[in-house]
Amino acid sequence: MISGQPLLSSSDSSSVVVNRRARSRNLGSFGCLCHKVSFSSSTFEETQADSLLKDQEDDGEDVLVGDTGFHLKPLRPVGPSLSSGTTKQGHSADCCFHQQFSVECPTQEQRSLVSWGSMELPDNNNTSTTFEISGASSIVQEKLNKSRRFHNKNVEFGDDPSCAEDPRLIYINDPRKTNDKYEFTGNEIRTSKYTLITFLPKNLFIQFHRVAYLYFLAIAALNQLPPLAVFGRTVSLFPLLFVLCVTAIKDGYEDWRRHRSDRKENNREAAVLHSGEFRLKKWKKIRAGEVVKIFADETIPCDMVLLRTSDPSGLAYIQTMNLDGESNLKTRYARQETASSEFEGSAISGLIRCEQPNRNIYEFTANMEFNDQKFPLSQSNIVLRGCQLKNTDWILGVVVYAGQETKAMLNSAISPSKRSKLESYMNRETFWLSIFLLVMCSVVALGMCLWLRRHEEELDTLPYFRKRYFTTGRDNGKKYKYYGIAMETFFSFLSSIIVFQIMIPISLYITMEMVRLGQSYFMIEDKHMYDSNSDSRFQCRSLNINEDLGQIRYVFSDKTGTLTENKMEFRQASICGKNYGNSVLMVDSQEEQDITAASVGRRRWKLKSEVPVDNELMKLLHKDLAGAEELAAHEFFLTLAACNTVIPMRTQRSISDVARSHAQEDVGAIEYQGESPDEQALVSAASAYGYTLCERTSGHIVIDIHGEELRLDVLGLHEFDSVRKRMSVVVRFPNNTVKVLVKGADTSMFSILAEDTEKDHQTKCATHSHLTEYSSQGLRTLVVAARNLADSELEQWRCRFEDASTSLIDRNIKLRQTAALIECDLNLLGATAIEDKLQDGVPEAIEALRQAGIKVWVLTGDKQETAISIGLSCKLLTADMQQIIVNGNSEDECRNLLADAKTKYGVQSSNRRYQNSERKRNVENGYLDKPYGIKSSNELQCHDRKEERIGCALPLALIIDGNSLVYILEKDLESDLFDLATSCRVVLCCRVAPLQKAGIVDMIKSRTDDLTLAIGDGANDVSMIQMADVGVGICGQEGRQAVMASDFAMGQFRFLKRLLLVHGHWNYQRVAYLVLYNFYRNAVFVLMLFWYILCTAFSTTSALTDWSSVFYSVIYTSIPTIVVGILDKDLSHRTLLEYPKLYGTGHRHEAYNLQLFWITMIDTLWQSLVLFYIPLFTYKESSVDIWSMGSLWTIAVVILVNIHLAMDIKRWVFITHVAVWGSVIITYACMVVLDSIPIFPNYWTIYHLIKSPTYWLTIFLIVVVGLLPRFLVKVVHQIFWPSDIQIAREAELLKKPPNRSKPDQGSS
């Protein structure tokens, strides 16, 4: 076999692996139609999972093969003898690395022997020899496969449907025969989780997945045992039941809403063909095989194959917003074989063989037998449930998937849940509290054992423990149940666990949920994060990780649509080796009048938005097509207008103001709908230069060329895919000339160009120079080429396509190989340059994030020059940065490049950098400038190697391409990349595949404890967004897949600055304090009970009533905690935005760390001692009873913890005052109610206590003595060791900027 240059550059040549099922034999070579053709594919073509990307994205010209970012759109032939469908085939997330395929064209006789993907030839012994199309070397393949270290299950769609082996048979208009085995589901959907019967058990099962709930369930169960009944049996169940009921009510309400929505959806009606006429039928009763009629603006009830539309050519427009969030219209086609058939009033029949239901919304593989014809079906022939019919009067379709088997329902999976880092730390502290709890219980049990041994003979006379009753009545002399010292000790241990149970705060979980909900509300309502252009507010799609926003270390950003607007504008063009676009940007009025006068009486078109044009190029296009340059310019714009999937939408307008004085002109306003902003920009540019695409049907297109309409028959369309990285259209001109028009990325186009003459070579060199110039300006580039097709070539292509398009296995691969037959020996026409402008505020946002100590990495599919230019314009890269460029084509080359860079700039290996635990504890000290007094981790590495000190003087920027990452993303080289990348201030990854983006994020997550954030706007960013600790989606031009997979969503990248620096900081400070305060609040109460038990012969009795113990954490002290967790602000948003380095408090874990926890516990220990012993000494000589003491302790502890909270509140508002002081009032009110119930032992105690001055003095002493040490420590610390937050607060109060927080001084 003959192999030419690969379409994807590689240092390894193509190879053919011959697998023999029998003995070897010599094989001849097939003849090849195109002597330069070779084909590039990838290992993932062996399986069929799929992807989400649908156009030429991510960011322009070059996208490597990867995970979920590929939307492969093979040939769409149109016409009576060719397929009109488009197959969009996704690929496996497991593989993203290239193989080089040699493509040979068999002769007509040999064609029947060819098996696609492998070529089998019978030998003389009736055995077959298989040519397996294989990749580069097996060594390279093995190495590349090693780098697949993880599998992103969230974005794959399943296995190969293998529809050829087990196809689904759909009999048109015969639902009974279709479902004769009752294997298909009905069209009724159900999104609810529960029914009336399953709600209670299923909801409880889900809730008890929290280990803490099992702990409290065990405590409640223990309290039901008679020997352990410390509290009343009903009372002990109250806290757990309260939490379970609140959660169950919330879940039940949400599920009721789902049931209501399902009921409304299932009872909608659609017209279904029955007995030759259409009758209304509820959606839930529609079955597979039935023919359904949908009218304009109606929603599609199930997945249907189009049979006919109101358009004579079978064209229909649908909007997929409900499915993938994209608002632009998409085209679907009814096959020509069915589009002209009458369905109403006549008997129809047919058979569809399709794949089994799967999640891939961008791929559909099937065949149809209709009227004795067999033809293929593809993605463009099916409309999916949830889409809406637009700009089409009606459509007819046959149901192939219904109900839960529709692609919309199969894609309704929830994004993976994430847990905040602070919550994981909280679990660590909960473990320590559990140990502390067991120690206290052990002390009580041991004390009980020793006390019983010491007083074993006196148990009948001691006040705290008697063996028999001393009372009047029938119980007089009755013995207690005494189990012996050993069992009594064991029961004492268990009873202590019950008494001290709130040491593990069950209320903390529900409190955190309510606080996060309140925080999310204020983030959503923040008017500063509202985008008026897209009319989108900030969205909180996850409530579990609000506080993580305050500790982000790495931001991984997409470029196109995230940093840029993804609104393309045509800027420059290179045609026949000459650059256009630098002269006059707009046609002057006299020139326009002259052009208009020359076309009086002809139709003129007005675009929705004006496109600047080059005056010189406009003159060239109006010359006769005599010279080579004029002909190249003509074909160049003809290719831009024809080689696309854009749909023209036109409306009639009034007469032209310019030509009003000449004649009455027919002026039309035209707007283009397309899936790719690049395509829309190119078609609009062609229209501005006089080549207006004004009509597109399934079989032809009409282009208005300076007022004269040119009709082109479309014979086939190869849409852009990530393997070929180009698209082409085969068209027949009115003179029967057939041309193939191609556009694509430069790397895929230059290898398939013809170089027959010296002029061709010069044109190619000039175009390449222009492409480099465009890329350096940050423009996105495409190369345009074309050639004529001979009749023999066209016939060969037709034969190949017939075999490929009717296959249900690997159809995309076969169509792609067919495309290679005609995409060769092309004549270069030129190149385009499109500008994608930066979004507003991007440079300022990146600079603020950098000052905050956050590293911003950009992961893009653009060319390296384009990415560098954008990096400079958005201030990601600066002129003083030392750029390290890694572009390797082999493993050894990449290893050498990384090693040289590490040696030159003194980068230590990760083994040395992380062997010292001090680095882990002081990781927060990185990224801060020297004036602040702390060296960054980069500088620490440099200064450890003094001989390299000069090399580290400049900040570093690493620029690496996706081809290098293919070799690097394996364990031995990944560590080198990690060392180098983390030593750089900026990392820019170019031409990376979607799964490589996720791999970079995973590298940082797996090797550091730093929190990562990924932000993007397209489907190719989904894997990266879901891999990061925090995922942010941009509501952009590329649909809403990224938004639907994200944790937070917003309209502009610049909002990230406010999200992190303001809301992230506030949320982290609030939740961190909330957790510590809850630990303190419950621990001080438990320790007070512990001291009491030690003074009551370890008897686990309590001076507090059962209800007071329960209400303490649920009612008495919970409301202030929630209010402060939602509303408290240590600094204003203006200060936080003005001094981004204040964000570093989250990096340094200042608000929550293990040291703070133990300091809090020491303070808790002191306060509990004060709480217990001051009342004990105050009432030592009095006759007050134990219930009065319990009443005093209850109100004292509530007042103490609330004043403790008040000392730490930074921002007092009215509702804060109401919550804090109102909780004290509520406590008194509850105690008055409880003490007024005669059956309770504490009856009337509060009324006696409040009359005594001693009572009030005792409370005052408890508060003062208990909080005095804390107050003194805070004052001393603030005076001598103030934190950045405290300095900034003082500056706010004094209304002047803080001296240590000026940006130019590098401190906060």
PDB file of N, CA, C and O in Angstrom, residues 804-837:
ATOM      1  N   ALA A 804     -20.308   2.932   2.109  1.00  0.00           N
ATOM      2  CA  ALA A 804     -20.076   3.482   3.460  1.00  0.00           C
ATOM      3  C   ALA A 804     -21.361   3.973   4.102  1.00  0.00           C
ATOM      4  O   ALA A 804     -21.604   3.753   5.295  1.00  0.00           O
ATOM      5  N   SER A 805     -22.211   4.646   3.328  1.00  0.00           N
ATOM      6  CA  SER A 805     -23.361   5.315   3.926  1.00  0.00           C
ATOM      7  C   SER A 805     -24.445   4.350   4.360  1.00  0.00           C
ATOM      8  O   SER A 805     -25.278   4.701   5.196  1.00  0.00           O
ATOM      9  N   THR A 806     -24.474   3.140   3.796  1.00  0.00           N
ATOM     10  CA  THR A 806     -25.488   2.174   4.204  1.00  0.00           C
ATOM     11  C   THR A 806     -25.020   1.261   5.315  1.00  0.00           C
ATOM     12  O   THR A 806     -25.751   0.371   5.755  1.00  0.00           O
ATOM     13  N   SER A 807     -23.802   1.460   5.788  1.00  0.00           N
ATOM     14  CA  SER A 807     -23.267   0.625   6.862  1.00  0.00           C
ATOM     15  C   SER A 807     -23.748   1.134   8.213  1.00  0.00           C
ATOM     16  O   SER A 807     -23.819   2.341   8.450  1.00  0.00           O
ATOM     17  N   LEU A 808     -24.076   0.209   9.102  1.00  0.00           N
ATOM     18  CA  LEU A 808     -24.468   0.588  10.458  1.00  0.00           C
ATOM     19  C   LEU A 808     -23.298   0.477  11.435  1.00  0.00           C
ATOM     20  O   LEU A 808     -23.452   0.762  12.606  1.00  0.00           O
ATOM     21  N   ILE A 809     -22.149   0.036  10.960  1.00  0.00           N
ATOM     22  CA  ILE A 809     -20.968  -0.101  11.810  1.00  0.00           C
ATOM     23  C   ILE A 809     -19.882   0.828  11.284  1.00  0.00           C
ATOM     24  O   ILE A 809     -19.547   0.804  10.095  1.00  0.00           O
ATOM     25  N   ASP A 810     -19.331   1.631  12.146  1.00  0.00           N
ATOM     26  CA  ASP A 810     -18.208   2.522  11.811  1.00  0.00           C
ATOM     27  C   ASP A 810     -18.505   3.369  10.580  1.00  0.00           C
ATOM     28  O   ASP A 810     -17.650   3.571   9.723  1.00  0.00           O
ATOM     29  N   ARG A 811     -19.720   3.862  10.502  1.00  0.00           N
ATOM     30  CA  ARG A 811     -20.085   4.654   9.330  1.00  0.00           C
ATOM     31  C   ARG A 811     -19.200   5.892   9.198  1.00  0.00           C
ATOM     32  O   ARG A 811     -18.763   6.236   8.092  1.00  0.00           O
ATOM     33  N   ASN A 812     -18.894   6.535  10.292  1.00  0.00           N
ATOM     34  CA  ASN A 812     -18.091   7.766  10.214  1.00  0.00           C
ATOM     35  C   ASN A 812     -16.697   7.500   9.691  1.00  0.00           C
ATOM     36  O   ASN A 812     -16.138   8.287   8.936  1.00  0.00           O
ATOM     37  N   ILE A 813     -16.115   6.387  10.137  1.00  0.00           N
ATOM     38  CA  ILE A 813     -14.762   6.066   9.678  1.00  0.00           C
ATOM     39  C   ILE A 813     -14.772   5.834   8.170  1.00  0.00           C
ATOM     40  O   ILE A 813     -13.902   6.326   7.439  1.00  0.00           O
ATOM     41  N   LYS A 814     -15.757   5.118   7.705  1.00  0.00           N
ATOM     42  CA  LYS A 814     -15.830   4.819   6.283  1.00  0.00           C
ATOM     43  C   LYS A 814     -16.094   6.077   5.451  1.00  0.00           C
ATOM     44  O   LYS A 814     -15.520   6.268   4.384  1.00  0.00           O
ATOM     45  N   LEU A 815     -16.978   6.927   5.958  1.00  0.00           N
ATOM     46  CA  LEU A 815     -17.236   8.181   5.252  1.00  0.00           C
ATOM     47  C   LEU A 815     -16.005   9.076   5.248  1.00  0.00           C
ATOM     48  O   LEU A 815     -15.731   9.775   4.278  1.00  0.00           O
ATOM     49  N   ARG A 816     -15.248   9.040   6.341  1.00  0.00           N
ATOM     50  CA  ARG A 816     -14.040   9.842   6.409  1.00  0.00           C
ATOM     51  C   ARG A 816     -12.994   9.342   5.424  1.00  0.00           C
ATOM     52  O   ARG A 816     -12.280  10.122   4.785  1.00  0.00           O
ATOM     53  N   GLN A 817     -12.904   8.039   5.286  1.00  0.00           N
ATOM     54  CA  GLN A 817     -11.985   7.487   4.296  1.00  0.00           C
ATOM     55  C   GLN A 817     -12.454   7.821   2.888  1.00  0.00           C
ATOM     56  O   GLN A 817     -11.636   8.078   1.994  1.00  0.00           O
ATOM     57  N   THR A 818     -13.755   7.839   2.683  1.00  0.00           N
ATOM     58  CA  THR A 818     -14.294   8.249   1.391  1.00  0.00           C
ATOM     59  C   THR A 818     -13.958   9.706   1.098  1.00  0.00           C
ATOM     60  O   THR A 818     -13.632  10.067  -0.034  1.00  0.00           O
ATOM     61  N   ALA A 819     -14.024  10.550   2.101  1.00  0.00           N
ATOM     62  CA  ALA A 819     -13.716  11.970   1.908  1.00  0.00           C
ATOM     63  C   ALA A 819     -12.286  12.169   1.457  1.00  0.00           C
ATOM     64  O   ALA A 819     -11.992  13.092   0.690  1.00  0.00           O
ATOM     65  N   ALA A 820     -11.388  11.296   1.915  1.00  0.00           N
ATOM     66  CA  ALA A 820      -9.977  11.449   1.556  1.00  0.00           C
ATOM     67  C   ALA A 820      -9.750  11.259   0.067  1.00  0.00           C
ATOM     68  O   ALA A 820      -8.716  11.690  -0.468  1.00  0.00           O
ATOM     69  N   LEU A 821     -10.672  10.616  -0.623  1.00  0.00           N
ATOM     70  CA  LEU A 821     -10.507  10.390  -2.054  1.00  0.00           C
ATOM     71  C   LEU A 821     -10.526  11.682  -2.850  1.00  0.00           C
ATOM     72  O   LEU A 821      -9.858  11.801  -3.873  1.00  0.00           O
ATOM     73  N   ILE A 822     -11.318  12.649  -2.379  1.00  0.00           N
ATOM     74  CA  ILE A 822     -11.467  13.891  -3.149  1.00  0.00           C
ATOM     75  C   ILE A 822     -10.735  15.061  -2.514  1.00  0.00           C
ATOM     76  O   ILE A 822     -10.517  16.073  -3.162  1.00  0.00           O
ATOM     77  N   GLU A 823     -10.349  14.947  -1.258  1.00  0.00           N
ATOM     78  CA  GLU A 823      -9.639  16.029  -0.579  1.00  0.00           C
ATOM     79  C   GLU A 823      -8.137  15.830  -0.767  1.00  0.00           C
ATOM     80  O   GLU A 823      -7.401  15.537   0.177  1.00  0.00           O
ATOM     81  N   CYS A 824      -7.695  15.984  -1.992  1.00  0.00           N
ATOM     82  CA  CYS A 824      -6.284  15.817  -2.305  1.00  0.00           C
ATOM     83  C   CYS A 824      -5.961  16.603  -3.570  1.00  0.00           C
ATOM     84  O   CYS A 824      -6.843  16.938  -4.363  1.00  0.00           O
ATOM     85  N   ASP A 825      -4.648  16.911  -3.742  1.00  0.00           N
ATOM     86  CA  ASP A 825      -4.185  17.664  -4.918  1.00  0.00           C
ATOM     87  C   ASP A 825      -4.980  18.944  -5.121  1.00  0.00           C
ATOM     88  O   ASP A 825      -5.389  19.294  -6.229  1.00  0.00           O
ATOM     89  N   LEU A 826      -5.218  19.665  -4.022  1.00  0.00           N
ATOM     90  CA  LEU A 826      -6.033  20.877  -4.080  1.00  0.00           C
ATOM     91  C   LEU A 826      -5.213  22.077  -4.550  1.00  0.00           C
ATOM     92  O   LEU A 826      -3.992  22.158  -4.337  1.00  0.00           O
ATOM     93  N   ASN A 827      -5.900  23.015  -5.175  1.00  0.00           N
ATOM     94  CA  ASN A 827      -5.274  24.276  -5.574  1.00  0.00           C
ATOM     95  C   ASN A 827      -5.524  25.315  -4.483  1.00  0.00           C
ATOM     96  O   ASN A 827      -6.665  25.608  -4.142  1.00  0.00           O
ATOM     97  N   LEU A 828      -4.457  25.849  -3.954  1.00  0.00           N
ATOM     98  CA  LEU A 828      -4.563  26.822  -2.875  1.00  0.00           C
ATOM     99  C   LEU A 828      -5.162  28.122  -3.392  1.00  0.00           C
ATOM    100  O   LEU A 828      -4.685  28.695  -4.375  1.00  0.00           O
ATOM    101  N   LEU A 829      -6.222  28.571  -2.727  1.00  0.00           N
ATOM    102  CA  LEU A 829      -6.856  29.840  -3.086  1.00  0.00           C
ATOM    103  C   LEU A 829      -6.439  30.964  -2.149  1.00  0.00           C
ATOM    104  O   LEU A 829      -6.257  32.101  -2.584  1.00  0.00           O
ATOM    105  N   GLY A 830      -6.311  30.667  -0.873  1.00  0.00           N
ATOM    106  CA  GLY A 830      -5.925  31.715   0.070  1.00  0.00           C
ATOM    107  C   GLY A 830      -6.200  31.313   1.499  1.00  0.00           C
ATOM    108  O   GLY A 830      -6.349  30.129   1.817  1.00  0.00           O
ATOM    109  N   ALA A 831      -6.283  32.306   2.363  1.00  0.00           N
ATOM    110  CA  ALA A 831      -6.515  32.071   3.787  1.00  0.00           C
ATOM    111  C   ALA A 831      -7.336  33.217   4.344  1.00  0.00           C
ATOM    112  O   ALA A 831      -7.326  34.338   3.806  1.00  0.00           O
ATOM    113  N   THR A 832      -8.056  32.946   5.426  1.00  0.00           N
ATOM    114  CA  THR A 832      -8.894  33.951   6.085  1.00  0.00           C
ATOM    115  C   THR A 832      -8.366  34.240   7.483  1.00  0.00           C
ATOM    116  O   THR A 832      -7.725  33.385   8.102  1.00  0.00           O
ATOM    117  N   ALA A 833      -8.632  35.433   7.943  1.00  0.00           N
ATOM    118  CA  ALA A 833      -8.258  35.834   9.304  1.00  0.00           C
ATOM    119  C   ALA A 833      -9.470  36.461   9.968  1.00  0.00           C
ATOM    120  O   ALA A 833     -10.022  37.448   9.472  1.00  0.00           O
ATOM    121  N   ILE A 834      -9.892  35.862  11.069  1.00  0.00           N
ATOM    122  CA  ILE A 834     -11.079  36.312  11.796  1.00  0.00           C
ATOM    123  C   ILE A 834     -10.662  36.785  13.178  1.00  0.00           C
ATOM    124  O   ILE A 834      -9.845  36.138  13.846  1.00  0.00           O
ATOM    125  N   GLU A 835     -11.225  37.895  13.596  1.00  0.00           N
ATOM    126  CA  GLU A 835     -10.913  38.429  14.920  1.00  0.00           C
ATOM    127  C   GLU A 835     -11.984  38.012  15.922  1.00  0.00           C
ATOM    128  O   GLU A 835     -13.178  38.119  15.653  1.00  0.00           O
ATOM    129  N   ASP A 836     -11.512  37.530  17.044  1.00  0.00           N
ATOM    130  CA  ASP A 836     -12.396  37.207  18.167  1.00  0.00           C
ATOM    131  C   ASP A 836     -11.995  38.137  19.310  1.00  0.00           C
ATOM    132  O   ASP A 836     -11.002  37.910  19.991  1.00  0.00           O
ATOM    133  N   LYS A 837     -12.750  39.191  19.528  1.00  0.00           N
ATOM    134  CA  LYS A 837     -12.354  40.235  20.460  1.00  0.00           C
ATOM    135  C   LYS A 837     -12.400  39.759  21.904  1.00  0.00           C
ATOM    136  O   LYS A 837     -13.190  38.900  22.274  1.00  0.00           O
TER     137      LYS A 837
END
